[in-house]
């Protein structure tokens, strides 16, 4: 049988969504979902998928694609679980999603970033993908699981009851546990680095905003100072015009300063630089 690539090419987002919707509707049917055989279930999924998407994918192609989606969605569920358990008070949903992406990438075996968010919204309430909140980790070597001194249990070892004061050597850590521990440490380092980067970016933004506010305040103060200086300069010039002694001047010069004084008086009395109808300002005595 031809592969999915040979039959239909690369899978589109709409096809992935249709596949997830068909899988949820058929496999989680409250009447027949738990009684169908595997082949019969995928036959019905294929029928509903073709009806939803209009695609020509084969039943084998759907099954193969679901294996990949199932793996990616399962990794995303685990990453979200870890992020929810690690999230600190006061952090928002964005911080949680960023941490989940870091966990997803640290798990390896596939893509470094999760992209099937629309598929996740479809399957997240299914029992296979539902996120179960986890409690605080139990430290086996520091906190005893039972606080009882009774030795009535038939599982107690005679060797342990005969030598209560001889400490048992710690059990060597296995290769899988050591590898998982290194992976957890690496993930924690990534999370801490991400938090440090976000904190530095926040501080930098706040510093830039304060600098912009200070620059704006300085510009406004400088503009006000310039305006006040210009107004004072105009006031000084007008005072000189009004105090000008024209007794020794020629008739032409007297006429010039008379017009200047009239303009100053008009501006002072009527706050208007335009022509005025006040005839008394045109009096020869002014």
PDB file of C-alpha atoms in Angstrom:
ATOM      1  CA  UNK A   1       0.000   0.000   0.000  1.00  0.00           C
ATOM      2  CA  UNK A   2       1.293   3.452  -0.810  1.00  0.00           C
ATOM      3  CA  UNK A   3       2.504   5.670   2.007  1.00  0.00           C
ATOM      4  CA  UNK A   4       0.771   8.869   3.040  1.00  0.00           C
ATOM      5  CA  UNK A   5       3.425  10.933   1.321  1.00  0.00           C
ATOM      6  CA  UNK A   6       2.941   9.103  -1.962  1.00  0.00           C
ATOM      7  CA  UNK A   7      -0.862   9.391  -1.824  1.00  0.00           C
ATOM      8  CA  UNK A   8      -1.412  12.919  -0.564  1.00  0.00           C
ATOM      9  CA  UNK A   9       1.884  14.702   0.038  1.00  0.00           C
ATOM     10  CA  UNK A  10       2.658  16.633   3.208  1.00  0.00           C
ATOM     11  CA  UNK A  11      -0.071  16.824   5.822  1.00  0.00           C
ATOM     12  CA  UNK A  12      -1.807  20.167   6.195  1.00  0.00           C
ATOM     13  CA  UNK A  13      -3.028  21.679   9.449  1.00  0.00           C
ATOM     14  CA  UNK A  14      -6.661  21.188   8.388  1.00  0.00           C
ATOM     15  CA  UNK A  15      -6.008  17.484   7.758  1.00  0.00           C
ATOM     16  CA  UNK A  16      -4.405  17.086  11.191  1.00  0.00           C
ATOM     17  CA  UNK A  17      -7.407  18.810  12.788  1.00  0.00           C
ATOM     18  CA  UNK A  18      -9.858  16.583  10.879  1.00  0.00           C
ATOM     19  CA  UNK A  19      -7.889  13.474  11.930  1.00  0.00           C
ATOM     20  CA  UNK A  20      -7.949  14.480  15.620  1.00  0.00           C
ATOM     21  CA  UNK A  21     -11.670  15.283  15.493  1.00  0.00           C
ATOM     22  CA  UNK A  22     -12.427  11.949  13.843  1.00  0.00           C
ATOM     23  CA  UNK A  23     -10.285  10.040  16.345  1.00  0.00           C
ATOM     24  CA  UNK A  24     -12.006  11.693  19.325  1.00  0.00           C
ATOM     25  CA  UNK A  25     -15.531  11.161  17.937  1.00  0.00           C
ATOM     26  CA  UNK A  26     -15.022   7.480  17.070  1.00  0.00           C
ATOM     27  CA  UNK A  27     -12.707   6.207  19.816  1.00  0.00           C
ATOM     28  CA  UNK A  28     -14.544   8.088  22.593  1.00  0.00           C
ATOM     29  CA  UNK A  29     -18.070   7.253  21.503  1.00  0.00           C
ATOM     30  CA  UNK A  30     -19.947   6.539  24.770  1.00  0.00           C
ATOM     31  CA  UNK A  31     -21.859   3.616  23.225  1.00  0.00           C
ATOM     32  CA  UNK A  32     -19.486   1.806  20.882  1.00  0.00           C
ATOM     33  CA  UNK A  33     -16.086   3.368  21.546  1.00  0.00           C
ATOM     34  CA  UNK A  34     -14.915   0.715  24.040  1.00  0.00           C
ATOM     35  CA  UNK A  35     -16.272  -2.280  22.125  1.00  0.00           C
ATOM     36  CA  UNK A  36     -14.787  -1.764  18.644  1.00  0.00           C
ATOM     37  CA  UNK A  37     -11.839  -3.743  17.374  1.00  0.00           C
ATOM     38  CA  UNK A  38      -8.770  -1.850  16.232  1.00  0.00           C
ATOM     39  CA  UNK A  39      -9.297  -2.382  12.493  1.00  0.00           C
ATOM     40  CA  UNK A  40     -12.996  -1.557  12.662  1.00  0.00           C
ATOM     41  CA  UNK A  41     -12.264   1.617  14.661  1.00  0.00           C
ATOM     42  CA  UNK A  42      -9.775   2.912  12.091  1.00  0.00           C
ATOM     43  CA  UNK A  43     -12.157   2.066   9.281  1.00  0.00           C
ATOM     44  CA  UNK A  44     -14.782   4.318  10.854  1.00  0.00           C
ATOM     45  CA  UNK A  45     -12.174   7.018  11.592  1.00  0.00           C
ATOM     46  CA  UNK A  46     -11.115   6.916   7.943  1.00  0.00           C
ATOM     47  CA  UNK A  47     -14.705   7.324   6.788  1.00  0.00           C
ATOM     48  CA  UNK A  48     -15.361  10.325   9.005  1.00  0.00           C
ATOM     49  CA  UNK A  49     -11.969  11.867   8.138  1.00  0.00           C
ATOM     50  CA  UNK A  50     -12.678  11.699   4.402  1.00  0.00           C
ATOM     51  CA  UNK A  51     -16.105  13.218   4.957  1.00  0.00           C
ATOM     52  CA  UNK A  52     -14.673  16.090   7.010  1.00  0.00           C
ATOM     53  CA  UNK A  53     -11.614  16.922   4.911  1.00  0.00           C
ATOM     54  CA  UNK A  54     -12.417  15.623   1.424  1.00  0.00           C
ATOM     55  CA  UNK A  55      -8.944  14.062   1.443  1.00  0.00           C
ATOM     56  CA  UNK A  56      -7.882  10.895  -0.428  1.00  0.00           C
ATOM     57  CA  UNK A  57      -5.622   9.657   2.377  1.00  0.00           C
ATOM     58  CA  UNK A  58      -5.685   5.911   2.937  1.00  0.00           C
ATOM     59  CA  UNK A  59      -6.561   4.227   6.210  1.00  0.00           C
ATOM     60  CA  UNK A  60      -2.913   3.192   6.636  1.00  0.00           C
ATOM     61  CA  UNK A  61      -1.809   6.807   6.090  1.00  0.00           C
ATOM     62  CA  UNK A  62      -4.179   7.991   8.826  1.00  0.00           C
ATOM     63  CA  UNK A  63      -2.904   5.364  11.259  1.00  0.00           C
ATOM     64  CA  UNK A  64       0.725   6.303  10.563  1.00  0.00           C
ATOM     65  CA  UNK A  65       0.027  10.030  10.920  1.00  0.00           C
ATOM     66  CA  UNK A  66      -1.830   9.470  14.194  1.00  0.00           C
ATOM     67  CA  UNK A  67       1.205   7.673  15.638  1.00  0.00           C
ATOM     68  CA  UNK A  68       3.281  10.824  15.079  1.00  0.00           C
ATOM     69  CA  UNK A  69       0.586  13.183  16.394  1.00  0.00           C
ATOM     70  CA  UNK A  70      -0.056  10.956  19.391  1.00  0.00           C
ATOM     71  CA  UNK A  71       3.634  11.067  20.280  1.00  0.00           C
ATOM     72  CA  UNK A  72       3.878  14.864  19.924  1.00  0.00           C
ATOM     73  CA  UNK A  73       0.642  15.476  21.858  1.00  0.00           C
ATOM     74  CA  UNK A  74       1.790  13.136  24.635  1.00  0.00           C
ATOM     75  CA  UNK A  75       5.105  15.002  24.926  1.00  0.00           C
ATOM     76  CA  UNK A  76       3.224  18.320  25.084  1.00  0.00           C
ATOM     77  CA  UNK A  77       0.983  16.977  27.850  1.00  0.00           C
ATOM     78  CA  UNK A  78       4.053  15.969  29.864  1.00  0.00           C
ATOM     79  CA  UNK A  79       5.712  19.343  29.206  1.00  0.00           C
ATOM     80  CA  UNK A  80       2.597  21.231  30.353  1.00  0.00           C
ATOM     81  CA  UNK A  81       2.408  19.068  33.467  1.00  0.00           C
ATOM     82  CA  UNK A  82       5.994  19.910  34.372  1.00  0.00           C
ATOM     83  CA  UNK A  83       5.482  23.603  33.618  1.00  0.00           C
ATOM     84  CA  UNK A  84       2.326  23.779  35.771  1.00  0.00           C
ATOM     85  CA  UNK A  85       4.173  22.099  38.649  1.00  0.00           C
ATOM     86  CA  UNK A  86       7.187  24.400  38.267  1.00  0.00           C
ATOM     87  CA  UNK A  87       5.333  27.688  37.690  1.00  0.00           C
ATOM     88  CA  UNK A  88       5.784  30.267  40.452  1.00  0.00           C
ATOM     89  CA  UNK A  89       3.198  32.488  42.088  1.00  0.00           C
ATOM     90  CA  UNK A  90       2.584  35.721  40.181  1.00  0.00           C
ATOM     91  CA  UNK A  91       3.586  34.357  36.788  1.00  0.00           C
ATOM     92  CA  UNK A  92       1.046  34.385  33.952  1.00  0.00           C
ATOM     93  CA  UNK A  93      -0.039  31.961  31.265  1.00  0.00           C
ATOM     94  CA  UNK A  94       2.669  33.227  28.908  1.00  0.00           C
ATOM     95  CA  UNK A  95       5.378  32.198  31.401  1.00  0.00           C
ATOM     96  CA  UNK A  96       3.764  28.769  31.690  1.00  0.00           C
ATOM     97  CA  UNK A  97       3.688  28.282  27.907  1.00  0.00           C
ATOM     98  CA  UNK A  98       7.322  29.381  27.561  1.00  0.00           C
ATOM     99  CA  UNK A  99       8.410  26.910  30.231  1.00  0.00           C
ATOM    100  CA  UNK A 100       6.337  24.170  28.592  1.00  0.00           C
ATOM    101  CA  UNK A 101       8.121  24.799  25.274  1.00  0.00           C
ATOM    102  CA  UNK A 102      11.464  24.564  27.078  1.00  0.00           C
ATOM    103  CA  UNK A 103      10.452  21.233  28.636  1.00  0.00           C
ATOM    104  CA  UNK A 104       9.167  19.996  25.263  1.00  0.00           C
ATOM    105  CA  UNK A 105      12.478  20.783  23.571  1.00  0.00           C
ATOM    106  CA  UNK A 106      14.492  19.258  26.416  1.00  0.00           C
ATOM    107  CA  UNK A 107      12.687  15.917  26.090  1.00  0.00           C
ATOM    108  CA  UNK A 108      14.248  15.251  22.681  1.00  0.00           C
ATOM    109  CA  UNK A 109      13.063  12.586  20.233  1.00  0.00           C
ATOM    110  CA  UNK A 110      11.196  14.807  17.803  1.00  0.00           C
ATOM    111  CA  UNK A 111      10.635  18.463  17.074  1.00  0.00           C
ATOM    112  CA  UNK A 112      12.145  21.090  19.369  1.00  0.00           C
ATOM    113  CA  UNK A 113       8.970  23.219  19.505  1.00  0.00           C
ATOM    114  CA  UNK A 114       5.327  22.185  19.783  1.00  0.00           C
ATOM    115  CA  UNK A 115       3.137  23.567  16.983  1.00  0.00           C
ATOM    116  CA  UNK A 116      -0.053  21.466  17.006  1.00  0.00           C
ATOM    117  CA  UNK A 117      -2.024  23.772  19.306  1.00  0.00           C
ATOM    118  CA  UNK A 118      -5.338  23.363  17.422  1.00  0.00           C
ATOM    119  CA  UNK A 119      -5.043  19.588  17.653  1.00  0.00           C
ATOM    120  CA  UNK A 120      -4.257  19.899  21.346  1.00  0.00           C
ATOM    121  CA  UNK A 121      -7.450  21.877  21.981  1.00  0.00           C
ATOM    122  CA  UNK A 122      -9.409  18.975  20.450  1.00  0.00           C
ATOM    123  CA  UNK A 123      -7.825  16.094  22.426  1.00  0.00           C
ATOM    124  CA  UNK A 124      -6.832  17.752  25.714  1.00  0.00           C
ATOM    125  CA  UNK A 125      -9.967  16.562  27.555  1.00  0.00           C
ATOM    126  CA  UNK A 126      -9.504  12.929  26.530  1.00  0.00           C
ATOM    127  CA  UNK A 127      -8.324  10.621  29.303  1.00  0.00           C
ATOM    128  CA  UNK A 128      -5.090   9.851  27.452  1.00  0.00           C
ATOM    129  CA  UNK A 129      -4.024  13.498  27.303  1.00  0.00           C
ATOM    130  CA  UNK A 130      -5.689  14.994  30.372  1.00  0.00           C
ATOM    131  CA  UNK A 131      -3.230  16.838  32.641  1.00  0.00           C
ATOM    132  CA  UNK A 132      -3.280  15.495  36.184  1.00  0.00           C
ATOM    133  CA  UNK A 133      -1.867  17.958  38.775  1.00  0.00           C
ATOM    134  CA  UNK A 134       1.107  16.562  40.647  1.00  0.00           C
ATOM    135  CA  UNK A 135       1.994  17.201  44.266  1.00  0.00           C
ATOM    136  CA  UNK A 136       5.414  18.105  45.706  1.00  0.00           C
ATOM    137  CA  UNK A 137       8.166  15.547  45.070  1.00  0.00           C
ATOM    138  CA  UNK A 138       8.754  12.946  47.783  1.00  0.00           C
ATOM    139  CA  UNK A 139      12.430  12.633  48.754  1.00  0.00           C
ATOM    140  CA  UNK A 140      12.913   8.986  49.588  1.00  0.00           C
ATOM    141  CA  UNK A 141      16.260   9.389  51.412  1.00  0.00           C
ATOM    142  CA  UNK A 142      15.205  12.366  53.564  1.00  0.00           C
ATOM    143  CA  UNK A 143      11.478  11.993  54.364  1.00  0.00           C
ATOM    144  CA  UNK A 144      10.212   8.539  55.478  1.00  0.00           C
ATOM    145  CA  UNK A 145       6.985   7.391  53.868  1.00  0.00           C
ATOM    146  CA  UNK A 146       5.707   5.906  57.157  1.00  0.00           C
ATOM    147  CA  UNK A 147       6.347   7.309  60.636  1.00  0.00           C
ATOM    148  CA  UNK A 148       5.772   4.075  62.520  1.00  0.00           C
ATOM    149  CA  UNK A 149       8.304   2.142  64.596  1.00  0.00           C
ATOM    150  CA  UNK A 150       6.283  -1.064  64.550  1.00  0.00           C
ATOM    151  CA  UNK A 151       7.980  -4.156  63.075  1.00  0.00           C
ATOM    152  CA  UNK A 152       4.868  -6.306  62.825  1.00  0.00           C
ATOM    153  CA  UNK A 153       4.863  -6.265  59.036  1.00  0.00           C
ATOM    154  CA  UNK A 154       5.620  -9.664  57.515  1.00  0.00           C
ATOM    155  CA  UNK A 155       7.735  -7.900  54.875  1.00  0.00           C
ATOM    156  CA  UNK A 156      10.341  -6.805  57.432  1.00  0.00           C
ATOM    157  CA  UNK A 157      13.670  -8.458  56.787  1.00  0.00           C
ATOM    158  CA  UNK A 158      15.312 -10.431  59.664  1.00  0.00           C
ATOM    159  CA  UNK A 159      18.650  -8.997  58.646  1.00  0.00           C
ATOM    160  CA  UNK A 160      17.353  -5.488  59.236  1.00  0.00           C
ATOM    161  CA  UNK A 161      15.902  -6.262  62.700  1.00  0.00           C
ATOM    162  CA  UNK A 162      19.080  -7.959  63.899  1.00  0.00           C
ATOM    163  CA  UNK A 163      21.399  -5.069  63.009  1.00  0.00           C
ATOM    164  CA  UNK A 164      19.425  -1.811  63.512  1.00  0.00           C
ATOM    165  CA  UNK A 165      22.503   0.347  64.102  1.00  0.00           C
ATOM    166  CA  UNK A 166      24.488  -0.656  61.038  1.00  0.00           C
ATOM    167  CA  UNK A 167      23.777   1.852  58.240  1.00  0.00           C
ATOM    168  CA  UNK A 168      22.951   0.383  54.897  1.00  0.00           C
ATOM    169  CA  UNK A 169      25.116   1.554  51.999  1.00  0.00           C
ATOM    170  CA  UNK A 170      23.265   3.697  49.451  1.00  0.00           C
ATOM    171  CA  UNK A 171      22.058   1.872  46.410  1.00  0.00           C
ATOM    172  CA  UNK A 172      24.044   2.810  43.285  1.00  0.00           C
ATOM    173  CA  UNK A 173      22.084   4.922  40.840  1.00  0.00           C
ATOM    174  CA  UNK A 174      21.300   3.220  37.546  1.00  0.00           C
ATOM    175  CA  UNK A 175      22.255   4.482  34.103  1.00  0.00           C
ATOM    176  CA  UNK A 176      18.679   5.382  33.206  1.00  0.00           C
ATOM    177  CA  UNK A 177      18.199   7.281  36.454  1.00  0.00           C
ATOM    178  CA  UNK A 178      21.512   9.101  35.978  1.00  0.00           C
ATOM    179  CA  UNK A 179      20.556  10.050  32.428  1.00  0.00           C
ATOM    180  CA  UNK A 180      17.134  11.274  33.586  1.00  0.00           C
ATOM    181  CA  UNK A 181      18.793  13.260  36.379  1.00  0.00           C
ATOM    182  CA  UNK A 182      21.147  14.942  33.911  1.00  0.00           C
ATOM    183  CA  UNK A 183      18.206  15.743  31.640  1.00  0.00           C
ATOM    184  CA  UNK A 184      16.238  17.258  34.552  1.00  0.00           C
ATOM    185  CA  UNK A 185      19.240  19.349  35.577  1.00  0.00           C
ATOM    186  CA  UNK A 186      19.676  20.573  32.016  1.00  0.00           C
ATOM    187  CA  UNK A 187      15.975  21.462  31.819  1.00  0.00           C
ATOM    188  CA  UNK A 188      16.139  23.328  35.125  1.00  0.00           C
ATOM    189  CA  UNK A 189      19.132  25.276  33.849  1.00  0.00           C
ATOM    190  CA  UNK A 190      17.156  26.190  30.712  1.00  0.00           C
ATOM    191  CA  UNK A 191      14.198  27.339  32.799  1.00  0.00           C
ATOM    192  CA  UNK A 192      16.428  29.443  35.056  1.00  0.00           C
ATOM    193  CA  UNK A 193      18.164  30.966  32.034  1.00  0.00           C
ATOM    194  CA  UNK A 194      14.797  31.780  30.470  1.00  0.00           C
ATOM    195  CA  UNK A 195      13.572  33.423  33.668  1.00  0.00           C
ATOM    196  CA  UNK A 196      16.788  35.461  33.894  1.00  0.00           C
ATOM    197  CA  UNK A 197      16.429  36.628  30.276  1.00  0.00           C
ATOM    198  CA  UNK A 198      12.795  37.649  30.862  1.00  0.00           C
ATOM    199  CA  UNK A 199      13.744  39.535  34.035  1.00  0.00           C
ATOM    200  CA  UNK A 200      16.597  41.351  32.264  1.00  0.00           C
ATOM    201  CA  UNK A 201      14.289  42.313  29.395  1.00  0.00           C
ATOM    202  CA  UNK A 202      11.732  43.709  31.854  1.00  0.00           C
ATOM    203  CA  UNK A 203      14.370  45.773  33.656  1.00  0.00           C
ATOM    204  CA  UNK A 204      15.722  47.082  30.344  1.00  0.00           C
ATOM    205  CA  UNK A 205      12.236  48.153  29.219  1.00  0.00           C
ATOM    206  CA  UNK A 206      11.599  49.939  32.521  1.00  0.00           C
ATOM    207  CA  UNK A 207      14.969  51.699  32.282  1.00  0.00           C
ATOM    208  CA  UNK A 208      14.255  52.834  28.712  1.00  0.00           C
ATOM    209  CA  UNK A 209      10.820  54.167  29.710  1.00  0.00           C
ATOM    210  CA  UNK A 210      12.312  56.179  32.574  1.00  0.00           C
ATOM    211  CA  UNK A 211      14.988  57.581  30.271  1.00  0.00           C
ATOM    212  CA  UNK A 212      12.347  58.591  27.711  1.00  0.00           C
ATOM    213  CA  UNK A 213      10.300  60.317  30.418  1.00  0.00           C
ATOM    214  CA  UNK A 214      13.355  62.234  31.632  1.00  0.00           C
ATOM    215  CA  UNK A 215      14.262  63.281  28.074  1.00  0.00           C
ATOM    216  CA  UNK A 216      10.711  64.463  27.456  1.00  0.00           C
ATOM    217  CA  UNK A 217      10.692  66.456  30.710  1.00  0.00           C
ATOM    218  CA  UNK A 218      14.002  68.114  29.792  1.00  0.00           C
ATOM    219  CA  UNK A 219      12.723  68.999  26.319  1.00  0.00           C
ATOM    220  CA  UNK A 220       9.546  70.521  27.751  1.00  0.00           C
ATOM    221  CA  UNK A 221      11.541  72.534  30.319  1.00  0.00           C
ATOM    222  CA  UNK A 222      13.921  73.787  27.614  1.00  0.00           C
ATOM    223  CA  UNK A 223      11.010  74.789  25.345  1.00  0.00           C
ATOM    224  CA  UNK A 224       9.339  76.661  28.221  1.00  0.00           C
ATOM    225  CA  UNK A 225      12.616  78.429  29.035  1.00  0.00           C
ATOM    226  CA  UNK A 226      13.019  79.500  25.400  1.00  0.00           C
ATOM    227  CA  UNK A 227       9.441  80.779  25.264  1.00  0.00           C
ATOM    228  CA  UNK A 228       9.913  82.802  28.448  1.00  0.00           C
ATOM    229  CA  UNK A 229      13.175  84.273  27.088  1.00  0.00           C
ATOM    230  CA  UNK A 230      11.485  85.258  23.813  1.00  0.00           C
ATOM    231  CA  UNK A 231       8.579  86.869  25.658  1.00  0.00           C
ATOM    232  CA  UNK A 232      10.987  88.815  27.884  1.00  0.00           C
ATOM    233  CA  UNK A 233      12.966  89.975  24.854  1.00  0.00           C
ATOM    234  CA  UNK A 234       9.775  91.214  23.180  1.00  0.00           C
ATOM    235  CA  UNK A 235       8.738  92.962  26.405  1.00  0.00           C
ATOM    236  CA  UNK A 236      12.105  94.722  26.651  1.00  0.00           C
ATOM    237  CA  UNK A 237      11.916  95.924  23.041  1.00  0.00           C
ATOM    238  CA  UNK A 238       8.370  97.246  23.551  1.00  0.00           C
ATOM    239  CA  UNK A 239       9.417  99.082  26.710  1.00  0.00           C
ATOM    240  CA  UNK A 240      12.248 100.793  24.782  1.00  0.00           C
ATOM    241  CA  UNK A 241       9.829 101.786  22.033  1.00  0.00           C
ATOM    242  CA  UNK A 242       7.382 103.294  24.519  1.00  0.00           C
ATOM    243  CA  UNK A 243      10.208 105.163  26.355  1.00  0.00           C
ATOM    244  CA  UNK A 244      11.816 106.509  23.183  1.00  0.00           C
ATOM    245  CA  UNK A 245      12.439 110.308  23.317  1.00  0.00           C
ATOM    246  CA  UNK A 246      11.309 111.756  19.974  1.00  0.00           C
ATOM    247  CA  UNK A 247      11.607 115.474  20.857  1.00  0.00           C
ATOM    248  CA  UNK A 248      14.891 115.909  19.006  1.00  0.00           C
ATOM    249  CA  UNK A 249      13.931 113.750  16.004  1.00  0.00           C
ATOM    250  CA  UNK A 250      12.921 114.806  12.522  1.00  0.00           C
ATOM    251  CA  UNK A 251       9.234 114.708  11.554  1.00  0.00           C
ATOM    252  CA  UNK A 252       9.743 111.512   9.503  1.00  0.00           C
ATOM    253  CA  UNK A 253      11.466 109.705  12.399  1.00  0.00           C
ATOM    254  CA  UNK A 254       8.795 110.899  14.846  1.00  0.00           C
ATOM    255  CA  UNK A 255       6.111 109.499  12.514  1.00  0.00           C
ATOM    256  CA  UNK A 256       7.890 106.131  12.394  1.00  0.00           C
ATOM    257  CA  UNK A 257       8.126 105.817  16.202  1.00  0.00           C
ATOM    258  CA  UNK A 258       4.554 107.002  16.530  1.00  0.00           C
ATOM    259  CA  UNK A 259       3.411 104.064  14.384  1.00  0.00           C
ATOM    260  CA  UNK A 260       5.557 101.688  16.473  1.00  0.00           C
ATOM    261  CA  UNK A 261       4.060 102.990  19.715  1.00  0.00           C
ATOM    262  CA  UNK A 262       0.560 102.686  18.312  1.00  0.00           C
ATOM    263  CA  UNK A 263       1.231  99.021  17.439  1.00  0.00           C
ATOM    264  CA  UNK A 264       2.504  98.350  20.967  1.00  0.00           C
ATOM    265  CA  UNK A 265      -0.537 100.016  22.553  1.00  0.00           C
ATOM    266  CA  UNK A 266      -2.893  98.124  20.301  1.00  0.00           C
ATOM    267  CA  UNK A 267      -1.239  94.841  21.271  1.00  0.00           C
ATOM    268  CA  UNK A 268      -1.305  95.638  24.998  1.00  0.00           C
ATOM    269  CA  UNK A 269      -4.896  96.891  25.145  1.00  0.00           C
ATOM    270  CA  UNK A 270      -6.604  94.577  22.701  1.00  0.00           C
ATOM    271  CA  UNK A 271      -4.242  91.610  22.433  1.00  0.00           C
ATOM    272  CA  UNK A 272      -4.465  91.942  18.669  1.00  0.00           C
ATOM    273  CA  UNK A 273      -1.700  92.436  16.135  1.00  0.00           C
ATOM    274  CA  UNK A 274      -4.138  93.402  13.374  1.00  0.00           C
ATOM    275  CA  UNK A 275      -5.588  96.817  12.440  1.00  0.00           C
ATOM    276  CA  UNK A 276      -7.753  98.592  15.027  1.00  0.00           C
ATOM    277  CA  UNK A 277     -10.787 100.923  14.771  1.00  0.00           C
ATOM    278  CA  UNK A 278      -9.746 102.896  17.824  1.00  0.00           C
ATOM    279  CA  UNK A 279      -9.395 106.440  16.465  1.00  0.00           C
ATOM    280  CA  UNK A 280      -7.953 107.824  19.660  1.00  0.00           C
ATOM    281  CA  UNK A 281      -4.751 105.830  19.107  1.00  0.00           C
ATOM    282  CA  UNK A 282      -4.305 107.791  15.877  1.00  0.00           C
ATOM    283  CA  UNK A 283      -4.473 111.072  17.698  1.00  0.00           C
ATOM    284  CA  UNK A 284      -1.477 113.294  17.015  1.00  0.00           C
ATOM    285  CA  UNK A 285      -0.927 113.717  20.759  1.00  0.00           C
ATOM    286  CA  UNK A 286       0.046 110.064  21.170  1.00  0.00           C
TER     287      UNK A 286
END
